[in-house]
mmCIF file of C-alpha atoms in Angstrom:
data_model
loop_
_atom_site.group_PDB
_atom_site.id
_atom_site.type_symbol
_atom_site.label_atom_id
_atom_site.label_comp_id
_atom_site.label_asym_id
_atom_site.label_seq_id
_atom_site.Cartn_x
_atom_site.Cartn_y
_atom_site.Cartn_z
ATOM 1 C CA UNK Q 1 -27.851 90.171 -18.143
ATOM 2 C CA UNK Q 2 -27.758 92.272 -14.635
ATOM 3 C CA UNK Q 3 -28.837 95.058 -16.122
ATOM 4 C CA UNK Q 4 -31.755 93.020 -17.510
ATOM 5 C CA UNK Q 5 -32.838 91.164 -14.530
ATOM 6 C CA UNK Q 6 -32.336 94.862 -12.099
ATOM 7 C CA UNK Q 7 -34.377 96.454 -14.496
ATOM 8 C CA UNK Q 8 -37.419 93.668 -14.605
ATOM 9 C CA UNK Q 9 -37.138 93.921 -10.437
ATOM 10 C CA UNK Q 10 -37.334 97.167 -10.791
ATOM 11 C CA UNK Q 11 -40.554 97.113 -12.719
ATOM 12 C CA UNK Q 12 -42.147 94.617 -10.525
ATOM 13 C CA UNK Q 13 -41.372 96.070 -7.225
ATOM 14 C CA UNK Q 14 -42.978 99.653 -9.009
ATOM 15 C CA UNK Q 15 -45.820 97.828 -10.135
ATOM 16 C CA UNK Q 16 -47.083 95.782 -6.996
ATOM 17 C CA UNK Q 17 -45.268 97.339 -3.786
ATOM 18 C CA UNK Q 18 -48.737 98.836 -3.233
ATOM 19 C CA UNK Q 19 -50.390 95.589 -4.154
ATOM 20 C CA UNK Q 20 -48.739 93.490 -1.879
ATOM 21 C CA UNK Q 21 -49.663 95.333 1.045
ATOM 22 C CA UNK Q 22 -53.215 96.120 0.618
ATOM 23 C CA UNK Q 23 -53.536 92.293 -0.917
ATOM 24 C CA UNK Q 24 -51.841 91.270 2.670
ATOM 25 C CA UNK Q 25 -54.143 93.136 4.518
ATOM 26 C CA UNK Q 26 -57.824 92.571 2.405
ATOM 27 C CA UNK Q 27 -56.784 89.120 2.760
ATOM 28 C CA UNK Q 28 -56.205 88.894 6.622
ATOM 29 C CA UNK Q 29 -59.585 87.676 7.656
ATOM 30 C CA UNK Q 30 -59.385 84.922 5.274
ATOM 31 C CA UNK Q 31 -56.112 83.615 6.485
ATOM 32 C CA UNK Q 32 -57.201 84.041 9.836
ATOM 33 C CA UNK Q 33 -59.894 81.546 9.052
ATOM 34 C CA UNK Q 34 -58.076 78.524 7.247
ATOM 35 C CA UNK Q 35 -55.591 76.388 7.729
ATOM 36 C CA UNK Q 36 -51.563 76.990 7.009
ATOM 37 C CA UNK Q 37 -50.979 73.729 4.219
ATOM 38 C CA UNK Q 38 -47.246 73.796 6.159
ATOM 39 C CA UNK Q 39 -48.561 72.973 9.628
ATOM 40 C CA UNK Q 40 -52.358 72.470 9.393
ATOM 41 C CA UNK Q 41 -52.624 69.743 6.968
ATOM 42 C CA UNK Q 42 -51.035 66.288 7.867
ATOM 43 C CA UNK Q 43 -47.923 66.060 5.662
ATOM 44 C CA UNK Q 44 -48.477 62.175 6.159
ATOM 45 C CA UNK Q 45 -50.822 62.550 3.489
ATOM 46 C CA UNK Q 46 -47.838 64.077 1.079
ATOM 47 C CA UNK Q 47 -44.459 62.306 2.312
ATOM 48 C CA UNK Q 48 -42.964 60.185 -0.421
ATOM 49 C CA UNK Q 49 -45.904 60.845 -2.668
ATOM 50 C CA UNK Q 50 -45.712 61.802 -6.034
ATOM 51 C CA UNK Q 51 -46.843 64.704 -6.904
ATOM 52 C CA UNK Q 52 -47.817 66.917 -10.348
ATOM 53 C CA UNK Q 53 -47.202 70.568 -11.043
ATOM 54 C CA UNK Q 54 -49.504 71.264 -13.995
ATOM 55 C CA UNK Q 55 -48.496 74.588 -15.764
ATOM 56 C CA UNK Q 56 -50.796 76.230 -18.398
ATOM 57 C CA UNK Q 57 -47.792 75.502 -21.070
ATOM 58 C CA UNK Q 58 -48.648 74.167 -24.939
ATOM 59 C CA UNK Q 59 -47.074 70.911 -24.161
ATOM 60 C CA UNK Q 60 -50.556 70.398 -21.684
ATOM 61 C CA UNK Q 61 -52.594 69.256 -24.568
ATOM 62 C CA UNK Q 62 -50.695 66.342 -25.049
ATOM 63 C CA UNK Q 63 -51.192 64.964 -21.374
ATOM 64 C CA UNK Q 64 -54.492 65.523 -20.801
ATOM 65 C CA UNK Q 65 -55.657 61.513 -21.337
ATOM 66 C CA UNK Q 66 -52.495 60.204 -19.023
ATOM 67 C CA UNK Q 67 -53.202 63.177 -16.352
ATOM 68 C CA UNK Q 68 -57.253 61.761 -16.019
ATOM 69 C CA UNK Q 69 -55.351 58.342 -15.769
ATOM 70 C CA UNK Q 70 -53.828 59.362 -13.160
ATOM 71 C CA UNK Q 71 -56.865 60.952 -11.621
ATOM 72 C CA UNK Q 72 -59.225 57.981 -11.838
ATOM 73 C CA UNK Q 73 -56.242 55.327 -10.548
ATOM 74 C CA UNK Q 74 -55.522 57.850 -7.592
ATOM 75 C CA UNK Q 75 -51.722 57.592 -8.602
ATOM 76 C CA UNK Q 76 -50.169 60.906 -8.028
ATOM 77 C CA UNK Q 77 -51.520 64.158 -6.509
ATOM 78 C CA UNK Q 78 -52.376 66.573 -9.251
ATOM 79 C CA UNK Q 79 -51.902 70.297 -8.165
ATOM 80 C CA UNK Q 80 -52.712 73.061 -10.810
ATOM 81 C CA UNK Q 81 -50.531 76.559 -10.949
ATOM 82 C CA UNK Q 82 -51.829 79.605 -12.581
ATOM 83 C CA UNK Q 83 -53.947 79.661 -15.403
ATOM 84 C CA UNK Q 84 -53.924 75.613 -15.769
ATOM 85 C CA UNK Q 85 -56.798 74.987 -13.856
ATOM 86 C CA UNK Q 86 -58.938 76.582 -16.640
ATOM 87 C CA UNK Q 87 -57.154 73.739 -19.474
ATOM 88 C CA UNK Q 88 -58.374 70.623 -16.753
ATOM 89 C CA UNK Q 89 -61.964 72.113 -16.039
ATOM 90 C CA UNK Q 90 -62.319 72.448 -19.970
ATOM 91 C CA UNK Q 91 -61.061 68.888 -20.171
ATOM 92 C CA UNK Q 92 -63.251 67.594 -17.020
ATOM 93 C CA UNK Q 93 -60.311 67.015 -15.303
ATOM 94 C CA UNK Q 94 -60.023 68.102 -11.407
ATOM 95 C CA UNK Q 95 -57.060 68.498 -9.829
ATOM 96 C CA UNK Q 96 -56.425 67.848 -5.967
ATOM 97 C CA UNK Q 97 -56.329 71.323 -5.474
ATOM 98 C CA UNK Q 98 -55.207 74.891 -7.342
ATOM 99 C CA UNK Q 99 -51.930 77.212 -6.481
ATOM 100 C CA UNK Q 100 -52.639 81.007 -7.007
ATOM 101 C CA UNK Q 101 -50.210 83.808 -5.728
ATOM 102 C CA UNK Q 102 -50.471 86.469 -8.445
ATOM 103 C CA UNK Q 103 -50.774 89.729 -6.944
ATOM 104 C CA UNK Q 104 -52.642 91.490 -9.986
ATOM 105 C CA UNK Q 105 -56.289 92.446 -10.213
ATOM 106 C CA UNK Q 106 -56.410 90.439 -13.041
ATOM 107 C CA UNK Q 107 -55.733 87.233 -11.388
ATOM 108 C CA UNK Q 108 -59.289 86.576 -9.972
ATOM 109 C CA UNK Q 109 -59.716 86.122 -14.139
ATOM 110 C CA UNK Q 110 -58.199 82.763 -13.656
ATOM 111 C CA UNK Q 111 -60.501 81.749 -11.235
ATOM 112 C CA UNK Q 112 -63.561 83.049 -13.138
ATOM 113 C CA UNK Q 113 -64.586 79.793 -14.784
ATOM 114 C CA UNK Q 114 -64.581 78.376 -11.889
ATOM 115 C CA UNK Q 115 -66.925 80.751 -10.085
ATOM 116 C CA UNK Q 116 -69.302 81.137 -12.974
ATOM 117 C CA UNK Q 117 -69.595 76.872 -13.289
ATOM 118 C CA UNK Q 118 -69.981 76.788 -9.763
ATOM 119 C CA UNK Q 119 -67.094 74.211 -9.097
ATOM 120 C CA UNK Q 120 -66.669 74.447 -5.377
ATOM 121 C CA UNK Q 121 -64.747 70.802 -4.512
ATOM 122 C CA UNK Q 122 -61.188 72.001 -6.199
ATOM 123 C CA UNK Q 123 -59.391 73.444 -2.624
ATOM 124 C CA UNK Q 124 -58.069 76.478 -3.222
ATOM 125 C CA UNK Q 125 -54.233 77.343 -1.877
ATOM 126 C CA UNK Q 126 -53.460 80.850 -1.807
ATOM 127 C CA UNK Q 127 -50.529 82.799 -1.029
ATOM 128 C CA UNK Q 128 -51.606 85.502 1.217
ATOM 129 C CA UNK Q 129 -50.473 88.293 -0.878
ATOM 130 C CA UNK Q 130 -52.510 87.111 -3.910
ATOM 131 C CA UNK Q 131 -54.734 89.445 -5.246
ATOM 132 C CA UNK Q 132 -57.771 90.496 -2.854
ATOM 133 C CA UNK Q 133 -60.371 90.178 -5.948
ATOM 134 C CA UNK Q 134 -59.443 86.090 -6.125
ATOM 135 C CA UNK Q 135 -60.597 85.117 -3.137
ATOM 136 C CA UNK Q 136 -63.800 86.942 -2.827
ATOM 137 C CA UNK Q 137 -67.280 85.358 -3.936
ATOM 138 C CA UNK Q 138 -65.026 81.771 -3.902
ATOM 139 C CA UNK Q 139 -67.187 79.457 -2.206
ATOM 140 C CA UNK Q 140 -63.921 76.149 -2.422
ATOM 141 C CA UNK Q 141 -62.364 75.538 0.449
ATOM 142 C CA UNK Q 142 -59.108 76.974 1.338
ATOM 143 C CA UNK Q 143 -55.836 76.755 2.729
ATOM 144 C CA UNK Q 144 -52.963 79.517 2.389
ATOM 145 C CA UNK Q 145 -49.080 80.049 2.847
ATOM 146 C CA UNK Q 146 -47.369 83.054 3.984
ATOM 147 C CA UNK Q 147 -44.972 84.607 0.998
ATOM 148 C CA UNK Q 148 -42.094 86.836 1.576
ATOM 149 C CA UNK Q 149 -43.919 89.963 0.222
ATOM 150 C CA UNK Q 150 -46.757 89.448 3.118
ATOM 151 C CA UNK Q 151 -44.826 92.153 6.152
ATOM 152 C CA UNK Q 152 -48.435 92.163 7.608
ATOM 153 C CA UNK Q 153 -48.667 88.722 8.962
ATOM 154 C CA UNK Q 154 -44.619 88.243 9.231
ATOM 155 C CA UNK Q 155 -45.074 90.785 12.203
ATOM 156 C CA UNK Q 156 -48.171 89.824 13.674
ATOM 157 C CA UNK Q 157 -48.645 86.067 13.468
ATOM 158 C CA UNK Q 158 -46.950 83.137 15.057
ATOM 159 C CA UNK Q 159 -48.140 79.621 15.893
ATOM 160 C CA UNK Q 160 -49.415 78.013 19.370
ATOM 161 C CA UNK Q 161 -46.194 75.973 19.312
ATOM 162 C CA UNK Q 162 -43.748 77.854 16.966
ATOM 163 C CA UNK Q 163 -41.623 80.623 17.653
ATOM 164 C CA UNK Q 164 -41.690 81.675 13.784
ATOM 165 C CA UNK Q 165 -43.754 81.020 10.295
ATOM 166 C CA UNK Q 166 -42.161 79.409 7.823
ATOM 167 C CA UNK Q 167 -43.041 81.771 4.441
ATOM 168 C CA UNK Q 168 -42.459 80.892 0.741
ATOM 169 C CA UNK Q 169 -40.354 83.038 -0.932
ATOM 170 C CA UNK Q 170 -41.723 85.044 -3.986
ATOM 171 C CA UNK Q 171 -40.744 84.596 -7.508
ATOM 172 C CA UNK Q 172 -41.733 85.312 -10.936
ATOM 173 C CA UNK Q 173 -43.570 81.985 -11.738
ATOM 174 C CA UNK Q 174 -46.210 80.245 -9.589
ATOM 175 C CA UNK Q 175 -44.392 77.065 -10.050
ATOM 176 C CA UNK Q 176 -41.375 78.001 -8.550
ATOM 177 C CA UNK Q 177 -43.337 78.389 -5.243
ATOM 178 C CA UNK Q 178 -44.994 75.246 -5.889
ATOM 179 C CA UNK Q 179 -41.540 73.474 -5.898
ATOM 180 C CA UNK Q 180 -40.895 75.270 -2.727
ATOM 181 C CA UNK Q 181 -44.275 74.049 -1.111
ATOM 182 C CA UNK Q 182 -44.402 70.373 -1.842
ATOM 183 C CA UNK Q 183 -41.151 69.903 -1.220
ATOM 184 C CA UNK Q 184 -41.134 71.500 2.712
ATOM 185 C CA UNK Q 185 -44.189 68.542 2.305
ATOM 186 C CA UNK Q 186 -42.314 65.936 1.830
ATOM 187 C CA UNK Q 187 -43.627 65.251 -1.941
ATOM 188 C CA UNK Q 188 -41.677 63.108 -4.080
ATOM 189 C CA UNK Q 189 -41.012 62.786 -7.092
ATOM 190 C CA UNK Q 190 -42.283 66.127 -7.840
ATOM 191 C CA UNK Q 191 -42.940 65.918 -11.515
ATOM 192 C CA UNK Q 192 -43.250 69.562 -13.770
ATOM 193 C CA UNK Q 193 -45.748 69.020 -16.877
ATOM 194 C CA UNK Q 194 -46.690 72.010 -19.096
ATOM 195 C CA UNK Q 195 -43.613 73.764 -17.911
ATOM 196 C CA UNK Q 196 -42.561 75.037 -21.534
ATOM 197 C CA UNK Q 197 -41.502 78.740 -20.767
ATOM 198 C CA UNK Q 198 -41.857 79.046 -24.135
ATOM 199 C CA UNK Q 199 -43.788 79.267 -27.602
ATOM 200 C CA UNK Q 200 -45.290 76.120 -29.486
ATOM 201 C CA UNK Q 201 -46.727 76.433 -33.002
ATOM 202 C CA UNK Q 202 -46.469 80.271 -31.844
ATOM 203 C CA UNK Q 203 -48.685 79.544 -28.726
ATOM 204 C CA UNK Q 204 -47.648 79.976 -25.015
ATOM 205 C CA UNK Q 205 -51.280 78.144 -23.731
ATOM 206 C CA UNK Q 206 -52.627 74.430 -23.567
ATOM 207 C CA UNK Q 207 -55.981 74.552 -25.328
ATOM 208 C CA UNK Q 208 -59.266 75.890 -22.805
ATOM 209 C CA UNK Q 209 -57.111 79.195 -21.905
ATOM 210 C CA UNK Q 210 -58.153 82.420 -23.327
ATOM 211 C CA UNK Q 211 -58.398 86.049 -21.943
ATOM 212 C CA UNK Q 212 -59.021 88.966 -23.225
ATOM 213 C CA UNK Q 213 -56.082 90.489 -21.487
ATOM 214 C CA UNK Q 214 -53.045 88.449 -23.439
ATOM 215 C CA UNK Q 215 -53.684 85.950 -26.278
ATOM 216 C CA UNK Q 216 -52.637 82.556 -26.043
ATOM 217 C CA UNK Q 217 -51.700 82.930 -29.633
ATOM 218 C CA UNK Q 218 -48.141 85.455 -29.489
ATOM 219 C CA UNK Q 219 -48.703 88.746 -31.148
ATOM 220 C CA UNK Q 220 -46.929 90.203 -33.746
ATOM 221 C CA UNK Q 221 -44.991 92.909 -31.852
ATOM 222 C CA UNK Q 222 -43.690 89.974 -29.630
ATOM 223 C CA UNK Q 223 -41.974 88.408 -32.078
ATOM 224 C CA UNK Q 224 -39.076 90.702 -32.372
ATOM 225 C CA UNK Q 225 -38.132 89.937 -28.403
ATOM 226 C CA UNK Q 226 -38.290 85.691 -28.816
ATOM 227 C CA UNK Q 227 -35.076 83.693 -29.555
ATOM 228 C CA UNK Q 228 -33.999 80.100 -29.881
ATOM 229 C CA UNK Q 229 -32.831 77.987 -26.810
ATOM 230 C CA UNK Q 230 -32.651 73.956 -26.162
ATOM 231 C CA UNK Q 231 -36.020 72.029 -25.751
ATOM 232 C CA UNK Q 232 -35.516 68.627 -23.621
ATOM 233 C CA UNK Q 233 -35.981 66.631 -27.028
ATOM 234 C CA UNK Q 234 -33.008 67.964 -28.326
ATOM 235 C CA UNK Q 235 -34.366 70.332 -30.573
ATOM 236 C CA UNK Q 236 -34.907 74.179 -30.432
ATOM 237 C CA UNK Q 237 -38.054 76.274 -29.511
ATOM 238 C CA UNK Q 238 -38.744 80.052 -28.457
ATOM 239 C CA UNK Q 239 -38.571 81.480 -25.753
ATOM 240 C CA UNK Q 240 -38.298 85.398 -24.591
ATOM 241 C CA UNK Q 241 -36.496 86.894 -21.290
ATOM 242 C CA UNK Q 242 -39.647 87.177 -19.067
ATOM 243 C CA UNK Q 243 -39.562 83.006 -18.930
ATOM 244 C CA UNK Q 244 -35.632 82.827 -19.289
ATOM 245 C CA UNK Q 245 -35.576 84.369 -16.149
ATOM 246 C CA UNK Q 246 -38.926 82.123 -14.493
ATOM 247 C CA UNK Q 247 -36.020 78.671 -15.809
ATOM 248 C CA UNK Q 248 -33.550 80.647 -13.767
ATOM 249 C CA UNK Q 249 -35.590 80.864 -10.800
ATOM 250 C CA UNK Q 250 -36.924 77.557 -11.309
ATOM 251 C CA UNK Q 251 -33.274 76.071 -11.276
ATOM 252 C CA UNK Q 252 -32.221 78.595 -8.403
ATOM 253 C CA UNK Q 253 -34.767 76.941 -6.328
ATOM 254 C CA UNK Q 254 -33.841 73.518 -6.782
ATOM 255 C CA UNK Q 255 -30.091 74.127 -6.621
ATOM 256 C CA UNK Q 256 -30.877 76.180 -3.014
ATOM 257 C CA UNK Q 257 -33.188 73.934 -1.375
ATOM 258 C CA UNK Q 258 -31.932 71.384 -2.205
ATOM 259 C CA UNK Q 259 -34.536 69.894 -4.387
ATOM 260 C CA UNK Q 260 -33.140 66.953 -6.436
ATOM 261 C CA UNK Q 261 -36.209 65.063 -7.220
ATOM 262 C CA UNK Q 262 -37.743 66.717 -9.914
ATOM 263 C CA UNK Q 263 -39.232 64.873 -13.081
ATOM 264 C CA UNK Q 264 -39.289 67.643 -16.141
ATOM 265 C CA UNK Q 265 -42.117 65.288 -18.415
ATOM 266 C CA UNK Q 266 -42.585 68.620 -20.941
ATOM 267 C CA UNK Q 267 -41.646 67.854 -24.723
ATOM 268 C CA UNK Q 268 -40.943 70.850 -26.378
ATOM 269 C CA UNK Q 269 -40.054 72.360 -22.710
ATOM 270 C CA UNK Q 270 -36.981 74.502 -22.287
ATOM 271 C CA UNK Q 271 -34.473 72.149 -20.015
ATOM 272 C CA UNK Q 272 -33.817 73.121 -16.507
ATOM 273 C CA UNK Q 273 -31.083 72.185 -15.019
ATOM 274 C CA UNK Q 274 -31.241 70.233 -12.071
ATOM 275 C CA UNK Q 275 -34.557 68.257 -13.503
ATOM 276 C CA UNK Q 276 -34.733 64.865 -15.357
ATOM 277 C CA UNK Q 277 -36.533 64.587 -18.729
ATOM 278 C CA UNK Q 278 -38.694 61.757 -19.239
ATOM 279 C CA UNK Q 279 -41.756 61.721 -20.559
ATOM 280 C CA UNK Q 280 -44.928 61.430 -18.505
ATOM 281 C CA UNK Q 281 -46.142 58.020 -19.715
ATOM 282 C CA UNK Q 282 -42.629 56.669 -18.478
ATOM 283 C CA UNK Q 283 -43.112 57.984 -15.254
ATOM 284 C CA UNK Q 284 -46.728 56.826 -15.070
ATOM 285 C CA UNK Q 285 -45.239 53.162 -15.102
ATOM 286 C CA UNK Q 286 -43.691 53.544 -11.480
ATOM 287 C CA UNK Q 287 -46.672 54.528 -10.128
ATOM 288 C CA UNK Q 288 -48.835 52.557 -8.075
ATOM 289 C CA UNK Q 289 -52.501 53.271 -8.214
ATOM 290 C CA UNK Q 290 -54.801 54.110 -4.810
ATOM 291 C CA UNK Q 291 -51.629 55.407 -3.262
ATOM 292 C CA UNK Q 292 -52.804 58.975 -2.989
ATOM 293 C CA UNK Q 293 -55.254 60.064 -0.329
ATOM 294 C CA UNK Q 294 -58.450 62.660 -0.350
ATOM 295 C CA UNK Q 295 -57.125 65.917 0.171
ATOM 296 C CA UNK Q 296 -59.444 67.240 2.890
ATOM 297 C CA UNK Q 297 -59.372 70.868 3.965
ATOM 298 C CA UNK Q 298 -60.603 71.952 7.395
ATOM 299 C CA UNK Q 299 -61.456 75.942 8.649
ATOM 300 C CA UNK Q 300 -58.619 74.935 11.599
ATOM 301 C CA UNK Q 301 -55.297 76.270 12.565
ATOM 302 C CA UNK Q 302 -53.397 76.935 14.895
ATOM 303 C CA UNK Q 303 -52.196 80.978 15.262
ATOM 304 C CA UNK Q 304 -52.211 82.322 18.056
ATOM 305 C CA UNK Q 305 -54.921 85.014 18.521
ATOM 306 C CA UNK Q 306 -53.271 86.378 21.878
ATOM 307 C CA UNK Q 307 -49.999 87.228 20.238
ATOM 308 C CA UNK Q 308 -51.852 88.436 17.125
ATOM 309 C CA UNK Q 309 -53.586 90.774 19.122
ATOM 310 C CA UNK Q 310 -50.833 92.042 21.193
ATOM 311 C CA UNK Q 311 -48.622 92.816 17.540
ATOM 312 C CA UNK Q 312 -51.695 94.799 16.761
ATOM 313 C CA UNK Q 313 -51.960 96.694 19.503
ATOM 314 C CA UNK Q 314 -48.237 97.609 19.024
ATOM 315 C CA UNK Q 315 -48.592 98.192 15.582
ATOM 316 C CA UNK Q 316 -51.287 101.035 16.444
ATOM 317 C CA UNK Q 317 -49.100 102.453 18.865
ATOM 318 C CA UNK Q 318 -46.277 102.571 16.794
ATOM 319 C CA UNK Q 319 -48.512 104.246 14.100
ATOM 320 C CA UNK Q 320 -49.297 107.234 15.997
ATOM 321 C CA UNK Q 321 -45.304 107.683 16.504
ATOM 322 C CA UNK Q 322 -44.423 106.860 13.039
ATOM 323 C CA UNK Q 323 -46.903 110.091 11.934
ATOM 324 C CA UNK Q 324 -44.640 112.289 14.807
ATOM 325 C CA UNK Q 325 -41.769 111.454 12.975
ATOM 326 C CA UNK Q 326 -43.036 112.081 9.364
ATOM 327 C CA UNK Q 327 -43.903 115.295 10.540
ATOM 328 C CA UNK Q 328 -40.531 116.396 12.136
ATOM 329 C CA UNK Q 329 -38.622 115.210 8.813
ATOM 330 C CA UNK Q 330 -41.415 117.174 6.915
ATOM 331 C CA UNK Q 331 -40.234 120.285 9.038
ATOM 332 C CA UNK Q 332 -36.926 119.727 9.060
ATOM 333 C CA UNK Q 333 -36.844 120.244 5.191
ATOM 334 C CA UNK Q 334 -39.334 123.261 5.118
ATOM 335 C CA UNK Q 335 -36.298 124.597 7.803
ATOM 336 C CA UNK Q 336 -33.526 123.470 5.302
ATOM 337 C CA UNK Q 337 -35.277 124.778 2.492
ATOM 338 C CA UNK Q 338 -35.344 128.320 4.014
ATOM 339 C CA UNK Q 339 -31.708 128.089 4.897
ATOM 340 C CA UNK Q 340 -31.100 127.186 1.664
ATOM 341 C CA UNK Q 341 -32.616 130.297 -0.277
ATOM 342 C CA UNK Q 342 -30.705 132.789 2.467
ATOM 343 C CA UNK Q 343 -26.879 130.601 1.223
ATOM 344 C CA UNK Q 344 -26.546 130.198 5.530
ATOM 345 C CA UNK Q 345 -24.213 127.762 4.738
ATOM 346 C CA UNK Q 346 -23.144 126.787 8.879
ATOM 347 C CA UNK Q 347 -26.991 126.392 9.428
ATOM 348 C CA UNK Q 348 -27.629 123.758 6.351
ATOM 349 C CA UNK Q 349 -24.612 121.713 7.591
ATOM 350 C CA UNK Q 350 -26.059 121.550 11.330
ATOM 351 C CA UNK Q 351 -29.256 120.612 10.004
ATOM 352 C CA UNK Q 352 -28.157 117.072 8.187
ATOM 353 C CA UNK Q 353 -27.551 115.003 11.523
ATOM 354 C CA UNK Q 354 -31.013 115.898 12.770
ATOM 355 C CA UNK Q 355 -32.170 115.403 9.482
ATOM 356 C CA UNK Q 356 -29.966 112.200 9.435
ATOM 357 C CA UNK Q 357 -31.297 111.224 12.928
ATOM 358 C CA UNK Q 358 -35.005 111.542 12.151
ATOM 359 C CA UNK Q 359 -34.947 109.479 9.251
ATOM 360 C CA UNK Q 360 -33.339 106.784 10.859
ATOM 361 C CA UNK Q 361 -35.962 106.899 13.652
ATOM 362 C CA UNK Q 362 -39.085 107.087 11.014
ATOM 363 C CA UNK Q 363 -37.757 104.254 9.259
ATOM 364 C CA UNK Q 364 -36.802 102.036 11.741
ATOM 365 C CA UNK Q 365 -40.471 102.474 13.469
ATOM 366 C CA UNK Q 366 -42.061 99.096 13.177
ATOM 367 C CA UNK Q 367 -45.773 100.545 11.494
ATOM 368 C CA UNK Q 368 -42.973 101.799 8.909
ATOM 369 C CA UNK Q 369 -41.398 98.554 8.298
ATOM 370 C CA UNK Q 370 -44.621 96.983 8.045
ATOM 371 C CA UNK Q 371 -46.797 98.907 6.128
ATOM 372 C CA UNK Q 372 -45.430 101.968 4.304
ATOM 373 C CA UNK Q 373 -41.607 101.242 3.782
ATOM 374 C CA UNK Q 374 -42.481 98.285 1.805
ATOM 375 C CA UNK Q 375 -45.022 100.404 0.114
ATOM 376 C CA UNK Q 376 -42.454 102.764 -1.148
ATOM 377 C CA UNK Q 377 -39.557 100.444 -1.735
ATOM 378 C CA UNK Q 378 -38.548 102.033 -5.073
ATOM 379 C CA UNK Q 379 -38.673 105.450 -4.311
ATOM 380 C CA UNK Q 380 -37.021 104.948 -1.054
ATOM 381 C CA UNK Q 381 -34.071 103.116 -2.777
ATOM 382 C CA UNK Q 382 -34.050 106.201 -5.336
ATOM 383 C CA UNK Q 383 -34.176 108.741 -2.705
#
């Protein structure tokens, strides 16, 4: 099971320790311009209001009728993760707004539907390392968290009245962020629906999701890697390790936080501990209707641009010395490589502290830390 879960970090940190970066950075300007939903929106509108986490899961076609309900009786905020935005357009269903943090190119897919139709009232929350391609040519209005994998604006951003910004931490399912976010809002109940992390009837979508990418239908080859686990009606379903380890994360998070208002309303959904089961027509009963409020979203917050600028001005001076000290360690191993050929074994053993001590100086250079360590994070861990 370690070896499972290092080797899957592994894979992810190879695939998008690039991504994250440039993501950060194409997505500055945007951030810049719209408000933080942790301190620019007033969580009066969220405290002690329930609120839905709609996941693109099978189980979604099933609660499309009580989820417009709720909608048109104003009962419960309804916030979309991932791919289920595309289910509630098809179903004429819109949310109070849409979570996207995927760092892939292919995430501004999700969001194509949307852009093609024209739908621009849906806000838009992004996490600021979410792929560039998403939030270009998207005309909704936004709002945006920092996530752990965004070094860019950890460095250079702070608030007008806070020493630090509070960032969500990354994970390997949107809705495990989402748990984060509504409840530093004050949400509650938070109630997951969709959540399956698993197959029904051999699908892992709710009807109105299909890419050309992955099929909402499992393949053939994928069969071989699925197994059996406990659904919350007491029966079995599939599942595979990719969303064994998104339940993990999911019940990490609400163990850590501590989260312990969480309503899990998906039949056929693989139980998390540290959630109730009850289906979402039960839960509609407690609900009282015009409780919920308009979520606007203004182009207003509150960073502060002097302090931004000053980072940045840092930042470009400690580029300039980070290059100086790629350079020496690029000599000093030209030098040791010489050495090396000629067996001058007192030379090679004089050369490791300064070798040692320029290293240390290159990677503790704050352009490094910000930019390029966390572009290499794999390869420096190898080396």
């Amino acid at each position: 099971e370690i070896l499972k879960n290092r080797m899957q970090l592994l894979n992810v940190n190879a695939a998008y320790e690039q991504r994250w970066i440039i993501n950060s950075l194409k997505n500055y300007p945007t951030v810049l311009k719209t408000p933080n939903i942790l301190y620019d929106v007033d969580k009066e509108v969220f405290i002690n209001k329930p609120a839905i986490i709609v996941a693109a899961g099978p189980s979604l076609n099933e609660e499309f009728e009580n989820l417009r309900k709720i909608k048109s009786e104003g009962s419960a905020y309804i916030f979309t993760v991932g791919s289920a935005i595309n289910a509630l357009i098809d179903q004429d269903i819109m949310p109070h707004a849409a979570l996207t943090y995927d760092p892939s190119h292919l995430n501004q897919v999700v969001f194509k539907k949307i852009k093609e139709k024209d739908i621009t009232e849906i806000p838009v929350i992004f996490g600021s390392s979410v792929g560039y391609e998403t939030l270009e040519k998207l005309k909704n209005p936004k709002a945006h968290f920092i996530t752990s994998q965004d070094t860019v604006s950890a460095y250079t951003m702070k608030l007008l009245d806070e020493d630090e910004i509070d960032v969500i931490l990354d994970a390997p399912s949107i809705s495990v962020l989402a748990l984060q976010l509504l409840s530093q809002l004050g949400a509650s109940p938070i109630i997951l629906v969709g959540q399956n992390l698993g197959f029904l009837n051999s699908h892992r979508y709710a009807k109105g999701i299909e890419y050309e990418h992955i099929t909402s239908e499992i393949r053939e080859e994928e069969k071989k890697d699925i197994f059996e686990v406990d659904s919350n009606d007491g029966t079995k379903m599939y599942t595979n390790d990719s969303f064994k380890r998104m339940q993990r994360d999911l019940e990490l998070t609400i163990k850590n936080f501590p989260i312990n208002n969480v309503i899990n309303t998906t039949k056929k959904g693989i139980v998390i501990e540290g959630t109730i089961f009850q289906p979402l027509e039960e839960v509609m009963k407690h609900f009282t209707s015009n409780t919920i409020l308009n979520l606007t979203v203004k182009n207003e917050n509150r960073y502060d641009l002097s302090y931004i600028q000053k980072q940045w001005i840092k930042l470009s001076k400690e580029k300039d010395l980070s290059e100086e000290h790629i350079k020496s360690v690029k000599q000093i191993i030209e030098d040791l490589k010489k050495v090396s050929k000629n067996l001058q074994v007192n030379k090679i053993n004089k050369y490791f502290p300064i070798l040692d001590e320029e290293v240390n100086k290159t990677i503790q250079n704050l352009y490094y830390r910000t930019f390029i360590g966390p572009m290499v994070r794999v390869q420096y861990e190898f080396m």
